[in-house]
Amino acid sequence: MKEWYDAIKEAQSVEKLEEIRISVFGKKGVLAEKFAKMKNASDEEKAQIAKNLNTHKSSLMNEFTAKKITLQTLQLQEALKAEYIDVSLYGSKSSAGALHPVMETMDRIVEYFSAMNFAVKTGTMVEDDFNNFEALNLPKYHPARDMQDTFYFRDEMLLRTHTSPVQIRTMMSTKPPIRMIAPGAVFRRDYDLTHTPMFHQVEGLLVDEEGKVSFANLKYILEDFLKYMFGDVEVRFRPSFFPFTEPSAEVDISCVFCKGSGCRVCSKTGWLEVLGCGIVDSNVFEAVKYENVSGYAFGLGVERFAMLIHQIGDLRSLFEGDIKLLEQFQ
Ligand code: DAH
């Protein structure tokens, strides 16, 4: 039997040990064979042999169990060593997506006005002449209707040229008071350094009882909004003209590049135009059949905001899907 004690002692792996177990304790194993041979012996011998074999059987089993535990422990240690991860090493770079700078800017704008209790309205991109022009006091002869500017479909349908038609849709379907903004894509036939055929605007409209809404209200909220977007800038209102507002103004901020001292971006003026606004023209209220109300409205280009915030020189680069550019906005 000594050879089996040695075999157990020398086994190098759990698999080898298992082979030995089968050879020793198995149905056709050594012990079984020796017990079988016993039947030819005399009764006295039988007792002696059986005793002897049972002693070996239990001590071989003890050896086997002890060895098995040792080998399993070793195997576990090796596995742990092989699978060890050095958490202090640098990992391989995995790049995640990020919001497009235009959408990120739009989100910030929406965030500001949502906090000011303005509801978000969307309207439709394919509009009709009434909502996009007529009701906004842009009569048939107005230059904005030129084929040069507008993408037309048949039957006086068109791609909206601004988000102002959402004002009309909202007023046509809701009673005053109204506090809304309309963020969204708009379309014009234009393509150069500062124009793309599709871009984004946010329109704002506030309507309340007659005499309740003043230019001072408009000035206050826009100044606060522009400081939220651009930080500590100066804001100025310049008289201007829009068909849907009277009086109208364009709003400038002090140049974010040169801090107002004059540079290429602000054409040496120290100011950057960022939005249009005004007191809603009475013709607009008439078109939507609102009476005894007053209101203000404003509209801005989101790409222009994004370009000024991130100091991007060419508007078109925002739409080329260039990963090298977009990666910088993670
Ligand atoms: N709709 C104008 C545009 O596309 C922007 C605008 C200007 C909207 C003044 C307004 C406003 O509501 O009051 O250029």
Coordinates of C-alpha atoms and ligand atoms in Angstrom, one line a residue:
M1 CA 0.0 0.0 0.0
K2 CA 3.0 2.3 0.5
E3 CA 3.0 3.3 -3.2
W4 CA -0.5 4.9 -2.7
Y5 CA 0.6 6.9 0.3
D6 CA 3.5 8.1 -1.8
A7 CA 1.2 8.8 -4.8
I8 CA -1.1 11.0 -2.7
K9 CA 1.9 12.8 -1.2
E10 CA 3.4 13.5 -4.6
A11 CA 0.2 14.5 -6.4
Q12 CA 0.7 18.0 -7.9
S13 CA -2.8 18.8 -8.9
V14 CA -6.4 18.4 -7.8
E15 CA -7.0 16.5 -11.1
K16 CA -4.1 14.0 -10.4
L17 CA -5.4 13.5 -6.9
E18 CA -8.8 12.7 -8.2
E19 CA -7.3 10.0 -10.5
I20 CA -5.6 8.5 -7.5
R21 CA -8.8 8.6 -5.4
I22 CA -10.6 6.6 -8.2
S23 CA -7.7 4.1 -8.4
V24 CA -7.7 3.6 -4.6
F25 CA -11.3 4.0 -3.5
G26 CA -13.2 3.5 -6.7
K27 CA -15.5 0.5 -7.5
K28 CA -12.7 -1.1 -9.4
G29 CA -10.0 0.4 -7.2
V30 CA -7.2 -1.2 -5.2
L31 CA -9.1 -1.5 -2.0
A32 CA -12.2 -3.0 -3.7
E33 CA -9.9 -5.5 -5.4
K34 CA -8.1 -6.5 -2.2
F35 CA -11.4 -6.9 -0.3
A36 CA -12.6 -9.1 -3.2
K37 CA -9.6 -11.3 -2.9
M38 CA -10.3 -11.8 0.8
K39 CA -13.1 -14.3 0.1
N40 CA -10.6 -17.0 -0.7
A41 CA -8.9 -16.7 2.7
S42 CA -9.8 -18.6 5.9
D43 CA -12.1 -16.9 8.5
E44 CA -9.2 -16.0 10.8
E45 CA -7.2 -14.6 8.0
K46 CA -10.3 -12.7 6.7
A47 CA -10.7 -10.9 10.0
Q48 CA -7.0 -10.0 10.0
I49 CA -7.0 -8.8 6.4
A50 CA -10.2 -6.8 6.8
K51 CA -8.9 -5.1 9.9
N52 CA -5.6 -4.3 8.1
L53 CA -7.4 -3.1 5.0
N54 CA -9.9 -0.9 7.0
T55 CA -7.0 0.7 8.8
H56 CA -5.4 1.6 5.5
K57 CA -8.6 2.7 4.0
S58 CA -9.2 5.3 6.8
S59 CA -5.7 6.5 6.9
L60 CA -5.5 6.8 3.1
M61 CA -8.7 8.8 3.3
N62 CA -7.2 11.1 5.9
E63 CA -4.1 11.6 3.7
F64 CA -6.3 12.2 0.7
T65 CA -8.5 14.8 2.4
A66 CA -5.6 16.7 3.8
K67 CA -3.8 16.7 0.4
K68 CA -7.0 17.9 -1.3
I69 CA -7.3 20.9 1.0
T70 CA -3.7 21.8 0.4
L71 CA -4.0 21.5 -3.4
Q72 CA -7.3 23.5 -3.5
T73 CA -5.7 26.3 -1.4
L74 CA -2.7 26.4 -3.7
Q75 CA -5.0 26.4 -6.8
L76 CA -7.0 29.3 -5.4
Q77 CA -3.9 31.3 -4.6
E78 CA -2.6 30.8 -8.1
A79 CA -5.9 31.9 -9.6
L80 CA -6.0 35.0 -7.4
K81 CA -2.4 35.8 -8.5
A82 CA -3.2 35.4 -12.2
E83 CA -6.4 37.6 -12.0
Y84 CA -4.8 40.2 -9.9
I85 CA -5.6 43.8 -11.0
D86 CA -3.3 46.6 -10.3
V87 CA -5.8 49.4 -9.6
S88 CA -3.1 52.0 -9.5
L89 CA -2.3 51.5 -13.2
Y90 CA -3.7 53.9 -15.8
G91 CA -6.7 52.5 -17.6
S92 CA -7.3 52.7 -21.4
K93 CA -9.2 55.9 -22.4
S94 CA -12.9 55.5 -23.1
S95 CA -14.6 58.5 -24.6
A96 CA -18.2 59.4 -23.6
G97 CA -20.6 61.4 -25.6
A98 CA -21.5 65.0 -24.6
L99 CA -24.2 67.5 -25.4
H100 CA -23.6 69.5 -28.6
P101 CA -22.6 73.1 -27.6
V102 CA -25.8 74.5 -29.3
M103 CA -28.0 72.1 -27.3
E104 CA -26.1 72.8 -24.1
T105 CA -26.6 76.6 -24.6
M106 CA -30.3 76.1 -25.4
D107 CA -30.7 74.0 -22.2
R108 CA -29.2 76.9 -20.2
I109 CA -31.5 79.4 -21.8
V110 CA -34.5 77.2 -21.1
E111 CA -33.3 76.6 -17.6
Y112 CA -33.3 80.4 -16.9
F113 CA -36.7 81.1 -18.2
S114 CA -38.2 77.9 -16.7
A115 CA -37.0 79.2 -13.3
M116 CA -38.8 82.4 -14.1
N117 CA -42.0 80.5 -14.7
F118 CA -42.1 80.6 -18.5
A119 CA -43.7 77.6 -20.1
V120 CA -41.9 75.9 -22.9
K121 CA -43.8 75.7 -26.2
T122 CA -42.6 74.1 -29.4
G123 CA -45.0 74.7 -32.4
T124 CA -44.2 73.2 -35.8
M125 CA -41.3 73.5 -38.2
V126 CA -43.6 73.5 -41.3
E127 CA -45.7 76.6 -40.9
D128 CA -48.3 78.5 -42.8
D129 CA -48.1 82.0 -44.1
F130 CA -50.6 83.2 -41.4
N131 CA -48.6 82.1 -38.4
N132 CA -45.1 82.8 -39.8
F133 CA -45.9 86.2 -41.4
E134 CA -49.4 87.6 -41.6
A135 CA -50.4 87.5 -37.9
L136 CA -46.9 88.8 -37.0
N137 CA -47.7 92.0 -38.9
L138 CA -45.5 91.0 -41.7
P139 CA -47.7 91.9 -44.7
K140 CA -47.5 90.4 -48.2
Y141 CA -45.0 93.0 -49.5
H142 CA -42.6 92.5 -46.6
P143 CA -39.0 91.7 -47.7
A144 CA -38.7 88.8 -45.2
R145 CA -41.1 86.9 -47.5
D146 CA -38.6 87.1 -50.3
M147 CA -37.8 83.8 -52.1
Q148 CA -34.2 84.6 -51.1
D149 CA -34.9 84.1 -47.4
T150 CA -37.7 81.6 -47.1
F151 CA -38.0 77.9 -48.0
Y152 CA -41.5 77.6 -49.5
F153 CA -43.7 74.6 -50.1
R154 CA -46.9 74.7 -52.1
D155 CA -50.1 76.3 -50.9
E156 CA -48.5 79.0 -48.8
M157 CA -46.8 76.5 -46.6
L158 CA -43.1 77.1 -45.6
L159 CA -40.3 76.2 -43.2
R160 CA -40.6 78.6 -40.4
T161 CA -38.1 81.4 -40.7
H162 CA -38.2 82.2 -36.9
T163 CA -39.8 80.9 -33.7
S164 CA -42.2 83.9 -33.5
P165 CA -45.1 81.9 -35.0
V166 CA -45.1 79.9 -31.8
Q167 CA -46.3 83.2 -30.1
I168 CA -49.3 83.1 -32.5
R169 CA -50.1 79.5 -32.1
T170 CA -50.0 79.8 -28.3
M171 CA -52.2 82.9 -28.2
M172 CA -54.7 81.3 -30.7
S173 CA -55.1 78.3 -28.4
T174 CA -54.8 79.9 -24.9
K175 CA -56.4 82.7 -23.0
P176 CA -54.1 85.4 -21.4
P177 CA -52.1 85.7 -19.2
I178 CA -49.2 84.0 -21.1
R179 CA -45.6 83.5 -20.1
M180 CA -43.9 81.3 -22.7
I181 CA -40.7 80.6 -24.5
A182 CA -40.3 78.7 -27.7
P183 CA -36.9 77.1 -28.4
G184 CA -36.4 75.4 -31.7
A185 CA -35.0 75.1 -35.2
V186 CA -35.7 77.7 -37.9
F187 CA -34.8 77.8 -41.6
R188 CA -33.5 80.4 -44.0
R189 CA -31.9 80.3 -47.4
D190 CA -28.5 81.5 -46.4
Y191 CA -25.0 80.1 -46.1
D192 CA -21.8 81.9 -45.1
L193 CA -19.5 82.5 -42.2
T194 CA -22.4 83.7 -40.0
H195 CA -25.4 82.0 -41.6
T196 CA -26.6 78.4 -42.0
P197 CA -29.8 77.2 -43.6
M198 CA -30.9 75.7 -40.3
F199 CA -30.2 77.3 -36.9
H200 CA -31.9 77.7 -33.6
Q201 CA -33.8 80.4 -31.9
V202 CA -35.6 81.0 -28.6
E203 CA -38.6 83.2 -28.7
G204 CA -40.1 84.7 -25.5
L205 CA -43.6 86.1 -25.0
L206 CA -45.3 87.6 -21.9
V207 CA -48.9 88.8 -22.1
D208 CA -51.1 90.2 -19.3
E209 CA -53.9 92.7 -18.7
E210 CA -53.6 96.1 -20.4
G211 CA -51.2 98.4 -18.6
K212 CA -49.6 95.6 -16.6
V213 CA -46.6 94.9 -18.9
S214 CA -44.0 97.7 -19.5
F215 CA -40.7 98.1 -21.3
A216 CA -39.1 98.3 -17.9
N217 CA -40.3 94.7 -17.1
L218 CA -38.7 93.6 -20.4
K219 CA -35.5 95.5 -19.7
Y220 CA -35.2 94.0 -16.2
I221 CA -35.6 90.4 -17.2
L222 CA -33.3 90.6 -20.3
E223 CA -30.5 92.3 -18.3
D224 CA -30.8 89.6 -15.6
F225 CA -30.9 86.9 -18.3
L226 CA -27.8 88.2 -20.2
K227 CA -25.8 88.4 -17.0
Y228 CA -26.8 84.8 -16.2
M229 CA -25.6 83.7 -19.6
F230 CA -22.5 85.8 -20.1
G231 CA -21.4 86.8 -16.5
D232 CA -20.5 90.4 -15.6
V233 CA -21.3 92.2 -18.9
E234 CA -22.8 95.6 -19.7
V235 CA -26.1 95.6 -21.4
R236 CA -27.5 98.3 -23.6
F237 CA -30.8 98.7 -25.5
R238 CA -30.8 100.3 -29.0
P239 CA -34.0 101.5 -30.8
S240 CA -34.7 99.2 -33.7
F241 CA -37.6 97.9 -35.8
F242 CA -39.5 94.6 -35.9
P243 CA -42.9 94.4 -37.5
F244 CA -44.4 92.5 -34.5
T245 CA -43.2 94.9 -31.8
E246 CA -43.6 98.6 -31.2
P247 CA -41.5 100.1 -29.8
S248 CA -38.7 97.6 -30.7
A249 CA -35.1 97.4 -29.5
E250 CA -32.0 95.4 -30.2
V251 CA -29.9 94.5 -27.2
D252 CA -26.1 94.5 -27.1
I253 CA -23.7 93.2 -24.5
S254 CA -20.2 94.6 -24.0
C255 CA -17.8 92.5 -26.1
V256 CA -16.9 89.3 -24.2
F257 CA -13.6 89.1 -26.2
C258 CA -12.1 92.5 -25.6
K259 CA -14.2 93.6 -22.6
G260 CA -15.5 96.6 -24.6
S261 CA -12.1 98.1 -25.7
G262 CA -12.8 97.2 -29.4
C263 CA -11.6 94.1 -31.4
R264 CA -12.1 92.3 -34.6
V265 CA -15.1 90.3 -33.3
C266 CA -17.1 93.4 -32.2
S267 CA -15.8 95.4 -35.3
K268 CA -14.0 97.8 -32.9
T269 CA -17.3 98.9 -31.4
G270 CA -16.9 97.2 -28.0
W271 CA -20.5 95.9 -28.3
L272 CA -22.1 92.6 -29.6
E273 CA -25.7 92.4 -30.7
V274 CA -27.4 89.4 -29.0
L275 CA -31.1 89.7 -29.3
G276 CA -34.2 91.6 -30.5
C277 CA -37.2 92.5 -28.4
G278 CA -40.1 95.0 -27.9
I279 CA -43.6 95.6 -26.8
V280 CA -46.0 93.4 -28.7
D281 CA -47.6 95.4 -31.6
S282 CA -51.3 95.9 -31.3
N283 CA -51.7 94.5 -34.8
V284 CA -50.5 91.1 -33.5
F285 CA -53.1 91.1 -30.7
E286 CA -55.7 92.0 -33.2
A287 CA -54.7 89.1 -35.4
V288 CA -55.2 86.6 -32.5
K289 CA -58.3 88.4 -31.3
Y290 CA -56.8 89.4 -27.9
E291 CA -58.4 92.5 -26.3
N292 CA -57.3 94.7 -23.4
V293 CA -53.9 93.1 -23.0
S294 CA -50.3 94.3 -23.1
G295 CA -47.2 92.2 -23.6
Y296 CA -43.5 92.0 -24.4
A297 CA -41.6 89.7 -26.7
F298 CA -38.0 88.8 -27.5
G299 CA -36.1 86.5 -29.8
L300 CA -32.5 85.3 -29.9
G301 CA -30.2 83.1 -32.0
V302 CA -28.9 80.1 -30.0
E303 CA -25.8 79.5 -32.2
R304 CA -24.7 83.1 -31.7
F305 CA -24.9 82.7 -27.9
A306 CA -23.0 79.4 -28.1
M307 CA -20.3 81.0 -30.3
L308 CA -19.8 83.9 -27.9
I309 CA -19.8 81.7 -24.8
H310 CA -17.3 79.2 -26.3
Q311 CA -15.4 81.7 -28.5
I312 CA -16.1 79.8 -31.8
G313 CA -15.2 81.8 -34.9
D314 CA -17.1 80.0 -37.7
L315 CA -20.8 79.2 -37.3
R316 CA -20.6 76.4 -39.9
S317 CA -18.1 74.5 -37.7
L318 CA -21.0 73.8 -35.3
F319 CA -22.8 71.7 -38.0
E320 CA -19.9 69.8 -39.5
G321 CA -19.9 67.1 -36.9
D322 CA -16.2 67.4 -36.5
I323 CA -15.2 65.2 -33.5
K324 CA -12.1 67.3 -32.8
L325 CA -14.2 70.4 -32.2
L326 CA -17.0 68.6 -30.4
E327 CA -14.6 66.7 -28.1
Q328 CA -13.6 70.1 -26.5
F329 CA -17.1 70.4 -25.0
Q330 CA -17.1 67.3 -22.9
Ligands
DAH1 N1 -38.3 86.9 -35.0 C1 -37.1 87.7 -35.0 C2 -36.0 87.2 -36.0 O1 -36.1 86.1 -36.4 C3 -36.5 87.8 -33.6 C4 -37.3 88.6 -32.7 C5 -37.0 89.9 -32.6 C6 -38.3 88.1 -32.0 C7 -37.8 90.7 -31.8 C8 -39.1 88.8 -31.2 C9 -38.8 90.2 -31.1 O2 -40.1 88.4 -30.5 O3 -39.6 90.9 -30.2 O4 -35.1 87.9 -36.3

